[in-house]
Coordinates of C-alpha atoms and ligand atoms in Angstrom, one line a residue:
X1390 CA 184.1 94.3 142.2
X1391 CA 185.3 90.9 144.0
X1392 CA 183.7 87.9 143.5
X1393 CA 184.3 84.7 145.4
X1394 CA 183.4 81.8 143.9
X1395 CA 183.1 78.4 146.0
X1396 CA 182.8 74.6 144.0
X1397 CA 184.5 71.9 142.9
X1398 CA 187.8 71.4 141.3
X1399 CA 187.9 67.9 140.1
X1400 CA 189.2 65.1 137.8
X1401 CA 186.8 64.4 135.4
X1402 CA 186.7 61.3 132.9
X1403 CA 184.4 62.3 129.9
X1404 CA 182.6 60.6 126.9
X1405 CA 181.1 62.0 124.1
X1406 CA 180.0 60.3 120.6
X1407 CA 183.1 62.4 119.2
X1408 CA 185.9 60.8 121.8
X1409 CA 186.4 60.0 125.3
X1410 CA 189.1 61.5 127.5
X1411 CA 191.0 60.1 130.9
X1412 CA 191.4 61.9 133.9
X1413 CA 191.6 65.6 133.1
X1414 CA 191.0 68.5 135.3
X1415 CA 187.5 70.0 135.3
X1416 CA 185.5 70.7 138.6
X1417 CA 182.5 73.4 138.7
X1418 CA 184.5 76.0 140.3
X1419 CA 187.7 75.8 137.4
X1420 CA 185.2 76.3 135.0
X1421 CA 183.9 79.6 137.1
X1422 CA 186.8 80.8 137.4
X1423 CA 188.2 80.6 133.9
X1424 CA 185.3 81.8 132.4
X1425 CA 184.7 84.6 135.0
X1426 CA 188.4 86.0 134.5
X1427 CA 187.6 87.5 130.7
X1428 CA 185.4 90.1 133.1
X1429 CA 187.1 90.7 136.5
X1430 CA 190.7 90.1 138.2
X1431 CA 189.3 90.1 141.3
X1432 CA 188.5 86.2 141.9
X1433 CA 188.7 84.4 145.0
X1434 CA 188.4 80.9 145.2
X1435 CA 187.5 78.7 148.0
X1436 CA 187.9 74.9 147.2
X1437 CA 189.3 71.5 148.0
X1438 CA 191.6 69.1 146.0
X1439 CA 193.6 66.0 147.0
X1440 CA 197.9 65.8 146.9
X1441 CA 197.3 64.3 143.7
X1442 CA 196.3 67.6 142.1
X1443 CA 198.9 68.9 139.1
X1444 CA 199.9 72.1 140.5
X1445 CA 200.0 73.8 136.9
X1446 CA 196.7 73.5 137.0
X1447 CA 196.4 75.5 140.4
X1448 CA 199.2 77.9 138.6
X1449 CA 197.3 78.2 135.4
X1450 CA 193.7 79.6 137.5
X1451 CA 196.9 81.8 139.6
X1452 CA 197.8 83.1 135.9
X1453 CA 194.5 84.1 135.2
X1454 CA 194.0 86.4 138.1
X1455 CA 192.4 83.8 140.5
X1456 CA 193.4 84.3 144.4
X1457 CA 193.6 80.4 145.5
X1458 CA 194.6 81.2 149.3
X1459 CA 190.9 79.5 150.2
X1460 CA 191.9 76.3 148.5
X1461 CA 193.1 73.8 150.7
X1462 CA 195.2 70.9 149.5
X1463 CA 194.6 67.8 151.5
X1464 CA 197.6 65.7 152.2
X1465 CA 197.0 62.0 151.9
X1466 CA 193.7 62.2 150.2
X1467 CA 192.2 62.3 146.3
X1468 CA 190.4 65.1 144.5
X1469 CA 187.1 64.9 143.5
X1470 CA 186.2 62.6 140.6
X1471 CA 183.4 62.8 138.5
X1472 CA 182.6 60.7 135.4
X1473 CA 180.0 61.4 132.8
X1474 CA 179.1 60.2 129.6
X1475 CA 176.6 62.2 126.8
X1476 CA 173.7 60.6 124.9
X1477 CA 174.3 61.2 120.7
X1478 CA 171.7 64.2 121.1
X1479 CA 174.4 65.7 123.3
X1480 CA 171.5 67.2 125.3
X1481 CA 171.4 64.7 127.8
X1482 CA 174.4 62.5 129.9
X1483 CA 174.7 60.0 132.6
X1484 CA 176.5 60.3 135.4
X1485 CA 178.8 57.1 135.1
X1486 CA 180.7 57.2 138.6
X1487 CA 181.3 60.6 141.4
X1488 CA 183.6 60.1 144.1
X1489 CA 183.4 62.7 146.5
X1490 CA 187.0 62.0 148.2
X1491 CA 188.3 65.0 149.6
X1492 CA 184.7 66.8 149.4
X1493 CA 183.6 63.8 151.9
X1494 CA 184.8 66.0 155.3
X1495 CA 185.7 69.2 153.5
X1496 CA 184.7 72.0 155.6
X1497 CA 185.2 75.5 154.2
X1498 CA 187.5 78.1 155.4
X1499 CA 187.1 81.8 154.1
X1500 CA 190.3 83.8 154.2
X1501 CA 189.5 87.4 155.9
X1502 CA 190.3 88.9 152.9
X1503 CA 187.4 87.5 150.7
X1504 CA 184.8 87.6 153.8
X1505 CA 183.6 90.8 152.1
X1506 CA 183.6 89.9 148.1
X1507 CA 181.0 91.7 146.6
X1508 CA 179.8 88.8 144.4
X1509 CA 179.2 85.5 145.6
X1510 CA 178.9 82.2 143.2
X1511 CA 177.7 79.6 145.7
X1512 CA 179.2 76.6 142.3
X1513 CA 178.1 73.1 142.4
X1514 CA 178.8 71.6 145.4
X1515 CA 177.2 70.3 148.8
X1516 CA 174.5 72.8 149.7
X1517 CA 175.7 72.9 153.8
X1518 CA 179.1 73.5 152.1
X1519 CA 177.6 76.3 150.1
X1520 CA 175.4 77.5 153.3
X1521 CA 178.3 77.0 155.2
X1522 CA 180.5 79.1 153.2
X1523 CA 178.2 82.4 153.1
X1524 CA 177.5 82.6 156.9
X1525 CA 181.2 83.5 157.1
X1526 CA 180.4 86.6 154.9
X1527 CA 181.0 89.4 157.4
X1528 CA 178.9 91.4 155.1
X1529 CA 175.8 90.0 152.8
X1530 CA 177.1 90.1 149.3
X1531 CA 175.3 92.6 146.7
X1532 CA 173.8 89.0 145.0
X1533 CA 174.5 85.6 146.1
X1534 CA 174.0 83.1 143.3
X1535 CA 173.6 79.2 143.6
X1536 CA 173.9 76.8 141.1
X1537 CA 173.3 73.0 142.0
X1538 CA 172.6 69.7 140.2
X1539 CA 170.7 66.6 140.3
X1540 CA 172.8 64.5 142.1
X1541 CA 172.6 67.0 145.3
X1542 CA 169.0 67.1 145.0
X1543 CA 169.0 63.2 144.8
X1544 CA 170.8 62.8 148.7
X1545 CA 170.3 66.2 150.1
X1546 CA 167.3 67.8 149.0
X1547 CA 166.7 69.0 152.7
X1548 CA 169.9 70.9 152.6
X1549 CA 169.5 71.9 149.3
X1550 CA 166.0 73.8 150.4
X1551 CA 167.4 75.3 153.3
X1552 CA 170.6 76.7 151.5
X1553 CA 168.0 78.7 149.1
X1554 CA 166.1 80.2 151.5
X1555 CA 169.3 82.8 151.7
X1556 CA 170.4 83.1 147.8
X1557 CA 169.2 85.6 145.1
X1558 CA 169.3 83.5 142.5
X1559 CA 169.4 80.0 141.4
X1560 CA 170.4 78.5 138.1
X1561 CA 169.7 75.1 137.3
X1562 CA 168.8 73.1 134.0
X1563 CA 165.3 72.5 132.9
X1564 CA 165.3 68.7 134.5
X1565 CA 166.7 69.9 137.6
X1566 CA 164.0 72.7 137.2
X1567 CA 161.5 69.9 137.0
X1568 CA 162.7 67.8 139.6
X1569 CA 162.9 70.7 142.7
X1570 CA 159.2 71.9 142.0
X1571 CA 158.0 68.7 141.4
X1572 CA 156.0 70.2 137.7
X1573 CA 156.6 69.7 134.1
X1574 CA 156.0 73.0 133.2
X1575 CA 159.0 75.1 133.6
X1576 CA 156.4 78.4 133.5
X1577 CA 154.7 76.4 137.0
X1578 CA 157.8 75.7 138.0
X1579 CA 159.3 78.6 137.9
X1580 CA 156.5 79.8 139.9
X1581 CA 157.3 77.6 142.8
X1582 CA 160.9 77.4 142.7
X1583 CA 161.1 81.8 143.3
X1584 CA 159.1 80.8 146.2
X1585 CA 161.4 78.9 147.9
X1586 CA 164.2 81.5 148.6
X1587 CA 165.4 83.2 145.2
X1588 CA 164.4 86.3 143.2
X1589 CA 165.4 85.0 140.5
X1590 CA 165.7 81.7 138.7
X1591 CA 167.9 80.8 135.1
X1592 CA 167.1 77.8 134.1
X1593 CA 169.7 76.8 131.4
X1594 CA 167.9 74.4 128.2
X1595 CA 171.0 73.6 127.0
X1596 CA 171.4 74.0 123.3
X1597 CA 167.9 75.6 123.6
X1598 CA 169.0 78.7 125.2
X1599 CA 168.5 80.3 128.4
X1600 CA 165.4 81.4 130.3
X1601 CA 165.8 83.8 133.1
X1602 CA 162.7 84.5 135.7
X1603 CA 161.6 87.1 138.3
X1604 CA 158.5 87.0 140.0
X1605 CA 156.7 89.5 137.4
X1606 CA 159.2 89.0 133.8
X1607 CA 160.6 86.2 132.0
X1608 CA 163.6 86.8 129.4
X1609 CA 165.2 84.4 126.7
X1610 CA 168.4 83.5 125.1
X1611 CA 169.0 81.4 122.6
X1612 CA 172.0 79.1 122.0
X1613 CA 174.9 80.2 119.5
X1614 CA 173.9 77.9 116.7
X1615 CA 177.4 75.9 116.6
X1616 CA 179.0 74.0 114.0
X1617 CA 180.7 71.7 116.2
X1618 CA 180.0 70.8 119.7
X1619 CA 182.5 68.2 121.3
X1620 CA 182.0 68.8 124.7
X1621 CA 179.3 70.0 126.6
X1622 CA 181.0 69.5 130.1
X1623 CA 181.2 72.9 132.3
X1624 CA 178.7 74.5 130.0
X1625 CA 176.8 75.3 132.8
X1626 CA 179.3 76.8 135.0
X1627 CA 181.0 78.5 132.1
X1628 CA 177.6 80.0 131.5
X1629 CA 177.7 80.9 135.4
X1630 CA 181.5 82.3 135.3
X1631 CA 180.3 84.9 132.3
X1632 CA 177.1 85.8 134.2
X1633 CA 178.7 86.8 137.6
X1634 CA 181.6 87.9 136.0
X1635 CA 179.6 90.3 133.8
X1636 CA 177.7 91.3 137.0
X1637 CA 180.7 91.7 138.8
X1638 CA 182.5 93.9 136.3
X1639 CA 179.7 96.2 135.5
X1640 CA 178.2 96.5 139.5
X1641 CA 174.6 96.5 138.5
X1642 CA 172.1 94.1 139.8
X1643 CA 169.2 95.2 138.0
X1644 CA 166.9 93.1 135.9
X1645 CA 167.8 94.9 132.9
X1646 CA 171.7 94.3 133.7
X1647 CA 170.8 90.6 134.6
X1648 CA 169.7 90.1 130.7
X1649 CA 173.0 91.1 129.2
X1650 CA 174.7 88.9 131.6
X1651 CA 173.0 86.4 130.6
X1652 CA 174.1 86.9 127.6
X1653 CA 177.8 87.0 128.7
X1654 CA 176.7 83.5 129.8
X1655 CA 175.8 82.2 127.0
X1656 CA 178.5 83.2 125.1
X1657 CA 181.0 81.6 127.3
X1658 CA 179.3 78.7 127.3
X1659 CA 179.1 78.3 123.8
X1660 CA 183.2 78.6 123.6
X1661 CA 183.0 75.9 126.2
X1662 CA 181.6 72.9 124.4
X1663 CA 183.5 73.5 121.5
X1664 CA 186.5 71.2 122.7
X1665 CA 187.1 68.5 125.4
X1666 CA 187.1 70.1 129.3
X1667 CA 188.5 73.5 129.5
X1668 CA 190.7 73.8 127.4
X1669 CA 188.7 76.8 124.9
X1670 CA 188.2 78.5 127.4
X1671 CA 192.0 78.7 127.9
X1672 CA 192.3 79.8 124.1
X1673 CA 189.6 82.2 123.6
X1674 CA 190.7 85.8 123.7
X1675 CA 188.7 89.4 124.5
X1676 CA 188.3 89.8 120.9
X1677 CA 186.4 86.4 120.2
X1678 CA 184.4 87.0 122.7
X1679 CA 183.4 90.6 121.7
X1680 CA 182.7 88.8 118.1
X1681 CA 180.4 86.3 119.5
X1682 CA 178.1 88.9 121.9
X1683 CA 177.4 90.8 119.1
X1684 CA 176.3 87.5 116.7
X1685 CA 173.9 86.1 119.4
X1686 CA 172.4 89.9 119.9
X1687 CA 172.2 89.7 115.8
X1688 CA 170.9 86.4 115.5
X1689 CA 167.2 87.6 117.2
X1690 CA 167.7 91.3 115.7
X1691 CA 164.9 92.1 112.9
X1692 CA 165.6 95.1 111.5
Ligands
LIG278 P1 178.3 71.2 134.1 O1 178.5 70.5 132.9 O2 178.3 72.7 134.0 O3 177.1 70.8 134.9 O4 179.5 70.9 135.1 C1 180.4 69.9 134.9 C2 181.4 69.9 136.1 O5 180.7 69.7 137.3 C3 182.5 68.8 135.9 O6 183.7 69.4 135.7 C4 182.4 68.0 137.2 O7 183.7 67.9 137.9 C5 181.5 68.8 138.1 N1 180.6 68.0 138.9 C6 180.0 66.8 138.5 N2 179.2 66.3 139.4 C7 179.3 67.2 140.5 C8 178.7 67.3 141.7 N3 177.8 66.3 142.2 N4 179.0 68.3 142.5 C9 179.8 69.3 142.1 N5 180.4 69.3 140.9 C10 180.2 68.3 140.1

């Protein structure tokens, strides 16, 4: 099945108690789209960057299956930045700077082709982009999935609302969780947030796992206990890019199907953090991946 995924595609500038990098590419919707290409080759991508963006890095997501006809490349103007640096806990970061540049005016344009993806990953972005982008769906999408993040709900909450009346389901982390519902209890807020729009709700705890919510059951993940963890940027959308993909690949939308994908998520996640931006996730290989599924299903297996 096709899945059209819509976010960023960014410079990022990162720090981390283990190093600090320069501008390197990053952006919600890369992340997607790597991580979302181990499960299906049919991606569509509808984004924004500036002239100054390296095209092998448009060339590498065109390696890995991604259709990039629905990202525009804006003449004159800079890609999204986005600087952030991690507490020693690694749990935690700051966002140190985010220019929006090119995402300032960027209105979204859905090729005909991709108006009737199957899948749609509404990535972290502005939530009137991400509105505006599935009321050009000719047809409603089997599942619609937003993820979104604290600075979003800091200067556009209104939006923000309105674009989750029309989603399935949301994925957010367990302060964003906090912050939306307005209650410290993720149980309560989980509760209030699936009455707001979605079905469901992930709500990612970082390396404390995964909880995913519908109205009447609640399923965990665990984190992959890692060795090394450099890098925790795009863990999120990794974790989003394995859970549509997996969605996407196997054409099920049940609860049941939702847990395994969740799952996938984790998994790619877990590659993710394990060096700086995205480059594991260009590494990795079916076979690892395979590997890892089957320790994390292990790792809460009694016998
Ligand atoms: P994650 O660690 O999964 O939350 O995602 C990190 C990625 O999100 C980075 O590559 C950033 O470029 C991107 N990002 C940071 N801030 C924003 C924002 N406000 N909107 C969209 N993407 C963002």
């Amino acid at each position: 099945m096709s899945l059209l995924v819509v976010g960023t595609v960014a410079f990022d500038a990162i720090e981390t108690p283990f190093g600090k990098t320069d501008k390197i590419v990053g952006g919600a919707a890369t992340y997607i789209c790597l991580s979302s290409s181990f499960f299906t080759n049919k991606i569509n991508l509808v984004s924004v960057v500036g002239e100054d963006f390296p095209g092998a890095a448009i060339q590498m997501l065109k390696n890995k299956s991604v259709n990039t006809k629905g990202l525009q490349i804006k003449k004159g103007e800079k890609t999204f930045f986005w600087s952030g640096k991690y507490h020693n806990d690694m749990n935690n970061r700051d966002t140190l700077e985010t220019q929006l540049n090119v995402l300032e005016n960027f209105n979204p344009l859905v090729p005909d082709e991709f108006k009737r993806s199957e899948f749609l990953m509404l990535g972290n972005l502005m939530p009137s982009v991400q509105k505006k982008v599935l009321d050009q769906m000719t047809k409603r999408p089997k599942l619609v999935v937003l993820d979104t993040m604290n600075f979003w709900m800091d200067h556009f909450m209104e939006d923000l609302k309105e674009a989750l009346e029309s989603v399935d389901v949301l994925t957010i982390n367990d302060e964003e969780a906090r912050q939306l519902s307005k209650e410290y209890s993720l149980v309560k807020a989980a509760k209030l947030i699936l009455q707001m729009g979605p079905k469901y709700l992930i709500i990612k705890k970082g390396e404390h796992g995964a909880l995913l919510f519908s109205k009447t059951s609640v399923f965990f993940v665990p984190a992959l206990p890692l060795e090394e963890v450099f890098d925790p940027t795009g863990a999120g959308d990794s974790f989003a890019g394995g859970f549509m993909g997996y969605l996407a690949k196997t054409n099920d939308i049940s609860f049941e199907n939702m847990k395994r994908a969740v799952i996938q998520g984790t998994v790619m996640a877990s590659f993710c953090v394990e060096k700086f931006g995205t480059q594991k996730l260009t590494e990795i290989t079916q076979g690892k991946i395979d590997i890892r599924t089957k320790e994390l299903i292990d790792l809460v297996k009694a016998t």
